[in-house]
Amino acid sequence: MTFRVSIVIPSLNAPTIEATLQSLYRQTAALSIAEILVVGLDNQQLIQAHPLLKWISTQRPVSAAVARNIGIRCAKSDWIAFIDADCIAAADWLEQLIAAATSQHLIIGGSVIIASPNQWTFADNLAMFHSLVPSLPATTRTALPTLNLLIARSVIDHVGLLDERFMGAAGEDFDWTLRMHQSGYTLQFAPRAQIHHRPARGNLASLMVHSWKSGYNMNIVRQRYATYYPASKIFQYPFLLQALAPLIGLITAVKIVARANLGRRSIHVLPKIWLAKTAWCLGAALQAAIIARSGKKPDSTI
């Protein structure tokens, strides 16, 4: 297959956007890049002109789903790659994504390097992306995030764009790729396609807010695709979930840290991931309560 790839990056005044772009300009598969579309706001004018770059201003803050959909509509290639504005791509990132693509594998997601000198950032990354570390084997998945993803346009034409009712940047990508899986497509995890994730979440407050928002939106996804989350019946009982949030958070955190094999660092990381997962459960509990009170389907409560 001959690959020409459009790369889409949503960016809401991201301070790291230029570093992200520089990592893309240095790709070993640079000849396969047709264009790089950055969609959003750049109030500090950090984005510098480049032959591959197409800047699309949204004039106002928009959600990640809206920004990515704008990028998809403007993209001119048969393959579209997604990366976030707080990510740094490894030099062979795109090459590895392309290498994993076949006529049967039209959706490929890469891995996330979670190393960070900041303990809060490290905990945030490990809590959210522990299932995407590079040491895991190449396997098929039921869902993949959009911070490191390659998709054939034909798939998007079939399943549609991201659901723009998801606010912020949480859950909309899992909802989208679960829709692809449900439509019969194979989602392939390619651990050699690596990105460094460097979010601006370096303290307790930012960790808790991010985790809470993720839990809130992901409960909608869990209810929509209950077949893929059979162990999640508790998410239908908001008050029970709220009461058990610290315990569920602790059990989940222990499992994540044990699998990560962090050694002595576990002592410092475990409490932070426990807080993150407790906040996640509290966000999910609120969304479950809204669903229960409204008596409507999850689609109506975003």
mmCIF file of C-alpha atoms in Angstrom:
data_model
loop_
_atom_site.group_PDB
_atom_site.id
_atom_site.type_symbol
_atom_site.label_atom_id
_atom_site.label_comp_id
_atom_site.label_asym_id
_atom_site.label_seq_id
_atom_site.Cartn_x
_atom_site.Cartn_y
_atom_site.Cartn_z
ATOM 1 C CA MET A 1 0.000 0.000 0.000
ATOM 2 C CA THR A 2 1.103 3.553 -0.763
ATOM 3 C CA PHE A 3 0.605 5.834 2.196
ATOM 4 C CA ARG A 4 -0.102 9.536 2.234
ATOM 5 C CA VAL A 5 -1.174 10.603 5.686
ATOM 6 C CA SER A 6 -2.883 13.724 7.005
ATOM 7 C CA ILE A 7 -2.022 14.349 10.662
ATOM 8 C CA VAL A 8 -4.675 16.084 12.787
ATOM 9 C CA ILE A 9 -3.834 17.837 16.069
ATOM 10 C CA PRO A 10 -6.434 19.578 18.259
ATOM 11 C CA SER A 11 -4.768 22.402 20.185
ATOM 12 C CA LEU A 12 -6.338 24.803 22.663
ATOM 13 C CA ASN A 13 -3.476 27.269 23.247
ATOM 14 C CA ALA A 14 -1.192 24.323 24.031
ATOM 15 C CA PRO A 15 2.213 25.547 25.284
ATOM 16 C CA THR A 16 3.844 22.370 23.936
ATOM 17 C CA ILE A 17 2.462 22.539 20.380
ATOM 18 C CA GLU A 18 5.710 23.623 18.728
ATOM 19 C CA ALA A 19 7.607 20.718 20.332
ATOM 20 C CA THR A 20 4.902 18.374 19.032
ATOM 21 C CA LEU A 21 5.254 19.784 15.524
ATOM 22 C CA GLN A 22 9.046 19.564 15.573
ATOM 23 C CA SER A 23 8.798 15.866 16.465
ATOM 24 C CA LEU A 24 6.586 15.365 13.394
ATOM 25 C CA TYR A 25 8.903 17.251 11.044
ATOM 26 C CA ARG A 26 11.706 14.855 12.060
ATOM 27 C CA GLN A 27 9.794 11.658 11.263
ATOM 28 C CA THR A 28 11.621 8.866 9.440
ATOM 29 C CA ALA A 29 8.466 8.506 7.327
ATOM 30 C CA ALA A 30 8.314 12.241 6.588
ATOM 31 C CA LEU A 31 7.726 11.571 2.889
ATOM 32 C CA SER A 32 4.416 9.912 3.813
ATOM 33 C CA ILE A 33 3.123 13.076 5.502
ATOM 34 C CA ALA A 34 0.821 14.937 3.134
ATOM 35 C CA GLU A 35 -0.097 17.654 5.629
ATOM 36 C CA ILE A 36 -0.305 18.489 9.312
ATOM 37 C CA LEU A 37 -3.540 20.159 10.365
ATOM 38 C CA VAL A 38 -3.584 21.967 13.718
ATOM 39 C CA VAL A 39 -7.103 22.941 14.763
ATOM 40 C CA GLY A 40 -8.017 25.284 17.601
ATOM 41 C CA LEU A 41 -6.532 28.393 19.209
ATOM 42 C CA ASP A 42 -2.988 29.761 19.394
ATOM 43 C CA ASN A 43 -3.322 33.021 21.307
ATOM 44 C CA GLN A 44 0.402 33.181 22.089
ATOM 45 C CA GLN A 45 1.328 32.600 18.436
ATOM 46 C CA LEU A 46 3.601 29.655 19.215
ATOM 47 C CA ILE A 47 2.912 27.895 15.915
ATOM 48 C CA GLN A 48 5.510 28.684 13.265
ATOM 49 C CA ALA A 49 4.938 28.445 9.511
ATOM 50 C CA HIS A 50 6.065 25.246 7.774
ATOM 51 C CA PRO A 51 5.410 23.798 4.287
ATOM 52 C CA LEU A 52 3.499 20.836 5.760
ATOM 53 C CA LEU A 53 1.504 22.857 8.263
ATOM 54 C CA LYS A 54 -2.082 23.992 7.850
ATOM 55 C CA TRP A 55 -3.386 26.105 10.732
ATOM 56 C CA ILE A 56 -7.170 26.135 11.211
ATOM 57 C CA SER A 57 -8.386 28.661 13.783
ATOM 58 C CA THR A 58 -11.707 27.914 15.466
ATOM 59 C CA GLN A 59 -11.968 31.533 16.738
ATOM 60 C CA ARG A 60 -13.271 30.235 20.075
ATOM 61 C CA PRO A 61 -12.569 27.290 22.382
ATOM 62 C CA VAL A 62 -14.043 24.023 21.096
ATOM 63 C CA SER A 63 -14.001 20.468 22.398
ATOM 64 C CA ALA A 64 -11.489 17.893 21.214
ATOM 65 C CA ALA A 65 -14.251 16.101 19.292
ATOM 66 C CA VAL A 66 -15.202 19.263 17.397
ATOM 67 C CA ALA A 67 -11.565 20.099 16.611
ATOM 68 C CA ARG A 68 -10.806 16.604 15.338
ATOM 69 C CA ASN A 69 -13.948 16.570 13.203
ATOM 70 C CA ILE A 70 -12.914 19.859 11.601
ATOM 71 C CA GLY A 71 -9.511 18.346 10.878
ATOM 72 C CA ILE A 72 -11.074 15.226 9.368
ATOM 73 C CA ARG A 73 -13.309 17.274 7.089
ATOM 74 C CA CYS A 74 -10.340 19.360 5.896
ATOM 75 C CA ALA A 75 -7.900 16.447 5.509
ATOM 76 C CA LYS A 76 -7.130 15.418 1.939
ATOM 77 C CA SER A 77 -5.529 11.988 2.458
ATOM 78 C CA ASP A 78 -6.926 8.465 2.538
ATOM 79 C CA TRP A 79 -5.242 7.899 5.912
ATOM 80 C CA ILE A 80 -5.563 10.194 8.916
ATOM 81 C CA ALA A 81 -3.277 10.104 11.954
ATOM 82 C CA PHE A 82 -4.116 11.718 15.272
ATOM 83 C CA ILE A 83 -1.768 12.989 17.945
ATOM 84 C CA ASP A 84 -2.362 15.457 20.784
ATOM 85 C CA ALA A 85 -0.709 18.842 21.269
ATOM 86 C CA ASP A 86 0.939 17.674 24.500
ATOM 87 C CA CYS A 87 2.610 14.656 22.881
ATOM 88 C CA ILE A 88 6.084 14.191 21.414
ATOM 89 C CA ALA A 89 6.282 11.540 18.702
ATOM 90 C CA ALA A 90 9.222 9.149 18.564
ATOM 91 C CA ALA A 91 11.230 9.579 15.348
ATOM 92 C CA ASP A 92 9.775 6.391 13.832
ATOM 93 C CA TRP A 93 6.248 6.912 15.208
ATOM 94 C CA LEU A 94 4.490 7.242 11.856
ATOM 95 C CA GLU A 95 6.689 4.589 10.247
ATOM 96 C CA GLN A 96 5.618 2.077 12.908
ATOM 97 C CA LEU A 97 1.930 2.959 12.563
ATOM 98 C CA ILE A 98 2.141 2.510 8.796
ATOM 99 C CA ALA A 99 4.013 -0.785 9.198
ATOM 100 C CA ALA A 100 1.137 -2.182 11.267
ATOM 101 C CA ALA A 101 -1.527 -1.164 8.740
ATOM 102 C CA THR A 102 -2.882 -3.801 6.354
ATOM 103 C CA SER A 103 -6.052 -4.325 4.354
ATOM 104 C CA GLN A 104 -7.456 -6.042 7.478
ATOM 105 C CA HIS A 105 -5.989 -3.586 10.000
ATOM 106 C CA LEU A 106 -7.362 -0.148 9.148
ATOM 107 C CA ILE A 107 -7.266 1.238 12.704
ATOM 108 C CA ILE A 108 -3.913 1.254 14.491
ATOM 109 C CA GLY A 109 -3.128 2.721 17.885
ATOM 110 C CA GLY A 110 0.329 3.197 19.333
ATOM 111 C CA SER A 111 1.770 3.172 22.841
ATOM 112 C CA VAL A 112 2.323 5.887 25.440
ATOM 113 C CA ILE A 113 5.636 6.441 27.217
ATOM 114 C CA ILE A 114 4.541 7.655 30.624
ATOM 115 C CA ALA A 115 7.911 8.610 32.154
ATOM 116 C CA SER A 116 7.935 12.048 33.814
ATOM 117 C CA PRO A 117 10.069 13.677 36.526
ATOM 118 C CA ASN A 118 6.878 15.184 37.995
ATOM 119 C CA GLN A 119 5.175 12.640 40.256
ATOM 120 C CA TRP A 120 1.683 14.035 39.622
ATOM 121 C CA THR A 121 2.132 13.933 35.848
ATOM 122 C CA PHE A 122 3.550 10.425 36.078
ATOM 123 C CA ALA A 123 0.584 9.295 38.186
ATOM 124 C CA ASP A 124 -1.896 10.898 35.785
ATOM 125 C CA ASN A 125 -0.296 9.135 32.826
ATOM 126 C CA LEU A 126 -0.095 5.776 34.571
ATOM 127 C CA ALA A 127 -3.691 6.007 35.800
ATOM 128 C CA MET A 128 -5.019 6.781 32.321
ATOM 129 C CA PHE A 129 -2.666 4.905 29.991
ATOM 130 C CA HIS A 130 -1.413 1.875 31.936
ATOM 131 C CA SER A 131 -2.948 -0.363 29.249
ATOM 132 C CA LEU A 132 -0.923 1.342 26.494
ATOM 133 C CA VAL A 133 2.663 1.106 27.724
ATOM 134 C CA PRO A 134 5.289 0.023 25.142
ATOM 135 C CA SER A 135 6.155 -3.191 27.005
ATOM 136 C CA LEU A 136 2.751 -4.707 26.221
ATOM 137 C CA PRO A 137 2.400 -7.058 23.225
ATOM 138 C CA ALA A 138 0.815 -6.159 19.900
ATOM 139 C CA THR A 139 -2.819 -7.224 20.203
ATOM 140 C CA THR A 140 -6.293 -6.370 18.978
ATOM 141 C CA ARG A 141 -8.349 -4.011 21.150
ATOM 142 C CA THR A 142 -11.992 -3.032 21.528
ATOM 143 C CA ALA A 143 -11.159 0.680 21.846
ATOM 144 C CA LEU A 144 -8.185 3.022 21.397
ATOM 145 C CA PRO A 145 -7.509 6.662 22.338
ATOM 146 C CA THR A 146 -6.893 9.372 19.742
ATOM 147 C CA LEU A 147 -3.648 10.732 21.155
ATOM 148 C CA ASN A 148 -1.822 8.096 19.068
ATOM 149 C CA LEU A 149 -3.951 6.701 16.257
ATOM 150 C CA LEU A 150 -3.966 5.990 12.510
ATOM 151 C CA ILE A 151 -7.269 5.390 10.692
ATOM 152 C CA ALA A 152 -8.229 4.772 7.082
ATOM 153 C CA ARG A 153 -10.667 7.409 5.856
ATOM 154 C CA SER A 154 -12.913 4.631 4.547
ATOM 155 C CA VAL A 155 -13.581 3.593 8.159
ATOM 156 C CA ILE A 156 -14.594 7.128 9.134
ATOM 157 C CA ASP A 157 -16.819 7.379 6.072
ATOM 158 C CA HIS A 158 -18.584 4.240 7.286
ATOM 159 C CA VAL A 159 -18.984 4.888 11.030
ATOM 160 C CA GLY A 160 -19.187 8.685 11.017
ATOM 161 C CA LEU A 161 -17.377 11.428 12.912
ATOM 162 C CA LEU A 162 -16.766 11.802 16.643
ATOM 163 C CA ASP A 163 -19.780 12.578 18.832
ATOM 164 C CA GLU A 164 -19.525 16.318 19.481
ATOM 165 C CA ARG A 165 -21.823 16.120 22.497
ATOM 166 C CA PHE A 166 -18.834 14.994 24.572
ATOM 167 C CA MET A 167 -17.445 18.124 26.191
ATOM 168 C CA GLY A 168 -13.763 18.711 26.867
ATOM 169 C CA ALA A 169 -11.366 15.900 26.045
ATOM 170 C CA ALA A 170 -12.434 12.634 27.678
ATOM 171 C CA GLY A 171 -14.355 9.606 26.474
ATOM 172 C CA GLU A 172 -15.171 10.817 22.968
ATOM 173 C CA ASP A 173 -12.333 8.790 21.447
ATOM 174 C CA PHE A 174 -13.318 5.549 23.198
ATOM 175 C CA ASP A 175 -16.911 6.107 22.120
ATOM 176 C CA TRP A 176 -15.737 6.595 18.522
ATOM 177 C CA THR A 177 -13.408 3.602 18.323
ATOM 178 C CA LEU A 178 -15.881 1.336 20.138
ATOM 179 C CA ARG A 179 -18.328 2.277 17.395
ATOM 180 C CA MET A 180 -15.725 1.093 14.879
ATOM 181 C CA HIS A 181 -15.243 -2.174 16.748
ATOM 182 C CA GLN A 182 -19.004 -2.655 16.937
ATOM 183 C CA SER A 183 -19.167 -2.138 13.162
ATOM 184 C CA GLY A 184 -16.839 -5.097 12.628
ATOM 185 C CA TYR A 185 -13.465 -3.401 12.238
ATOM 186 C CA THR A 186 -10.281 -4.711 13.841
ATOM 187 C CA LEU A 187 -8.451 -2.288 16.131
ATOM 188 C CA GLN A 188 -4.749 -3.107 16.305
ATOM 189 C CA PHE A 189 -2.420 -2.019 19.107
ATOM 190 C CA ALA A 190 1.119 -1.367 17.795
ATOM 191 C CA PRO A 191 3.412 -0.802 20.807
ATOM 192 C CA ARG A 192 6.413 0.189 18.672
ATOM 193 C CA ALA A 193 4.600 3.347 17.540
ATOM 194 C CA GLN A 194 5.485 5.420 20.585
ATOM 195 C CA ILE A 195 4.682 8.896 21.849
ATOM 196 C CA HIS A 196 5.759 10.736 25.000
ATOM 197 C CA HIS A 197 2.745 12.252 26.747
ATOM 198 C CA ARG A 198 3.499 15.502 28.598
ATOM 199 C CA PRO A 199 0.224 16.954 29.881
ATOM 200 C CA ALA A 200 0.150 20.169 31.886
ATOM 201 C CA ARG A 201 -1.202 18.327 34.918
ATOM 202 C CA GLY A 202 1.477 18.645 37.544
ATOM 203 C CA ASN A 203 -0.437 18.980 40.813
ATOM 204 C CA LEU A 204 -3.183 17.361 42.876
ATOM 205 C CA ALA A 205 -5.979 19.636 41.666
ATOM 206 C CA SER A 206 -5.311 19.060 37.967
ATOM 207 C CA LEU A 207 -5.007 15.300 38.503
ATOM 208 C CA MET A 208 -8.338 15.138 40.329
ATOM 209 C CA VAL A 209 -10.228 17.335 37.860
ATOM 210 C CA HIS A 210 -8.943 15.372 34.854
ATOM 211 C CA SER A 211 -9.804 12.037 36.468
ATOM 212 C CA TRP A 212 -13.273 13.236 37.517
ATOM 213 C CA LYS A 213 -14.085 14.457 33.993
ATOM 214 C CA SER A 214 -12.838 11.177 32.542
ATOM 215 C CA GLY A 215 -15.072 9.159 34.867
ATOM 216 C CA TYR A 216 -18.068 11.364 34.084
ATOM 217 C CA ASN A 217 -17.761 10.907 30.318
ATOM 218 C CA MET A 218 -16.607 7.296 30.377
ATOM 219 C CA ASN A 219 -19.722 6.244 32.278
ATOM 220 C CA ILE A 220 -21.730 7.357 29.255
ATOM 221 C CA VAL A 221 -19.508 5.167 27.082
ATOM 222 C CA ARG A 222 -19.886 2.224 29.477
ATOM 223 C CA GLN A 223 -23.675 2.511 29.383
ATOM 224 C CA ARG A 224 -23.776 2.826 25.594
ATOM 225 C CA TYR A 225 -21.550 -0.200 25.101
ATOM 226 C CA ALA A 226 -22.533 -2.299 28.109
ATOM 227 C CA THR A 227 -21.751 -5.502 26.183
ATOM 228 C CA TYR A 228 -18.054 -4.637 26.343
ATOM 229 C CA TYR A 229 -18.157 -3.742 30.051
ATOM 230 C CA PRO A 230 -19.994 -6.706 31.641
ATOM 231 C CA ALA A 231 -18.441 -6.154 35.086
ATOM 232 C CA SER A 232 -19.769 -2.606 35.368
ATOM 233 C CA LYS A 233 -23.249 -3.150 36.850
ATOM 234 C CA ILE A 234 -22.274 -1.070 39.851
ATOM 235 C CA PHE A 235 -22.071 1.933 37.525
ATOM 236 C CA GLN A 236 -25.865 1.791 37.289
ATOM 237 C CA TYR A 237 -26.183 2.474 41.036
ATOM 238 C CA PRO A 238 -24.804 5.973 41.657
ATOM 239 C CA PHE A 239 -25.106 6.120 45.447
ATOM 240 C CA LEU A 240 -23.436 2.735 45.876
ATOM 241 C CA LEU A 241 -20.682 3.734 43.456
ATOM 242 C CA GLN A 242 -20.169 6.999 45.330
ATOM 243 C CA ALA A 243 -19.960 5.230 48.691
ATOM 244 C CA LEU A 244 -17.535 2.611 47.407
ATOM 245 C CA ALA A 245 -15.420 5.026 45.343
ATOM 246 C CA PRO A 246 -12.440 5.050 47.767
ATOM 247 C CA LEU A 247 -12.390 1.241 47.947
ATOM 248 C CA ILE A 248 -12.786 0.754 44.188
ATOM 249 C CA GLY A 249 -10.122 3.401 43.648
ATOM 250 C CA LEU A 250 -7.726 1.616 45.990
ATOM 251 C CA ILE A 251 -8.247 -1.817 44.426
ATOM 252 C CA THR A 252 -7.777 -0.391 40.934
ATOM 253 C CA ALA A 253 -4.680 1.579 41.964
ATOM 254 C CA VAL A 254 -3.045 -1.480 43.552
ATOM 255 C CA LYS A 255 -3.608 -3.500 40.367
ATOM 256 C CA ILE A 256 -2.173 -0.749 38.152
ATOM 257 C CA VAL A 257 0.916 -0.220 40.300
ATOM 258 C CA ALA A 258 1.532 -3.969 40.673
ATOM 259 C CA ARG A 259 1.480 -4.459 36.892
ATOM 260 C CA ALA A 260 3.760 -1.460 36.362
ATOM 261 C CA ASN A 261 6.515 -3.038 38.476
ATOM 262 C CA LEU A 262 7.737 0.319 39.827
ATOM 263 C CA GLY A 263 9.772 -0.986 42.745
ATOM 264 C CA ARG A 264 10.318 1.582 45.507
ATOM 265 C CA ARG A 265 8.602 4.264 43.448
ATOM 266 C CA SER A 266 5.319 2.470 44.152
ATOM 267 C CA ILE A 267 5.239 3.998 47.644
ATOM 268 C CA HIS A 268 4.972 7.497 46.182
ATOM 269 C CA VAL A 269 2.822 6.698 43.149
ATOM 270 C CA LEU A 270 0.153 4.461 44.722
ATOM 271 C CA PRO A 271 -1.570 7.185 46.812
ATOM 272 C CA LYS A 272 -1.747 9.511 43.803
ATOM 273 C CA ILE A 273 -3.301 6.877 41.554
ATOM 274 C CA TRP A 274 -5.721 5.990 44.358
ATOM 275 C CA LEU A 275 -6.847 9.633 44.452
ATOM 276 C CA ALA A 276 -7.149 9.695 40.658
ATOM 277 C CA LYS A 277 -9.254 6.549 40.498
ATOM 278 C CA THR A 278 -11.428 7.662 43.414
ATOM 279 C CA ALA A 279 -12.122 10.925 41.568
ATOM 280 C CA TRP A 280 -12.851 8.894 38.422
ATOM 281 C CA CYS A 281 -15.493 6.875 40.291
ATOM 282 C CA LEU A 282 -17.070 10.030 41.730
ATOM 283 C CA GLY A 283 -17.363 11.522 38.253
ATOM 284 C CA ALA A 284 -18.934 8.303 36.992
ATOM 285 C CA ALA A 285 -21.319 8.289 39.972
ATOM 286 C CA LEU A 286 -22.604 11.763 39.143
ATOM 287 C CA GLN A 287 -23.231 10.818 35.520
ATOM 288 C CA ALA A 288 -24.982 7.625 36.674
ATOM 289 C CA ALA A 289 -27.198 9.713 38.968
ATOM 290 C CA ILE A 290 -28.135 12.020 36.092
ATOM 291 C CA ILE A 291 -29.068 9.009 33.957
ATOM 292 C CA ALA A 292 -31.114 7.503 36.807
ATOM 293 C CA ARG A 293 -33.001 10.728 37.534
ATOM 294 C CA SER A 294 -33.743 11.533 33.905
ATOM 295 C CA GLY A 295 -34.887 8.036 32.983
ATOM 296 C CA LYS A 296 -33.341 8.634 29.572
ATOM 297 C CA LYS A 297 -30.730 6.731 27.612
ATOM 298 C CA PRO A 298 -27.067 7.750 28.144
ATOM 299 C CA ASP A 299 -27.061 9.416 24.697
ATOM 300 C CA SER A 300 -29.491 12.016 26.020
ATOM 301 C CA THR A 301 -27.527 12.947 29.149
ATOM 302 C CA ILE A 302 -24.215 14.144 27.708
#
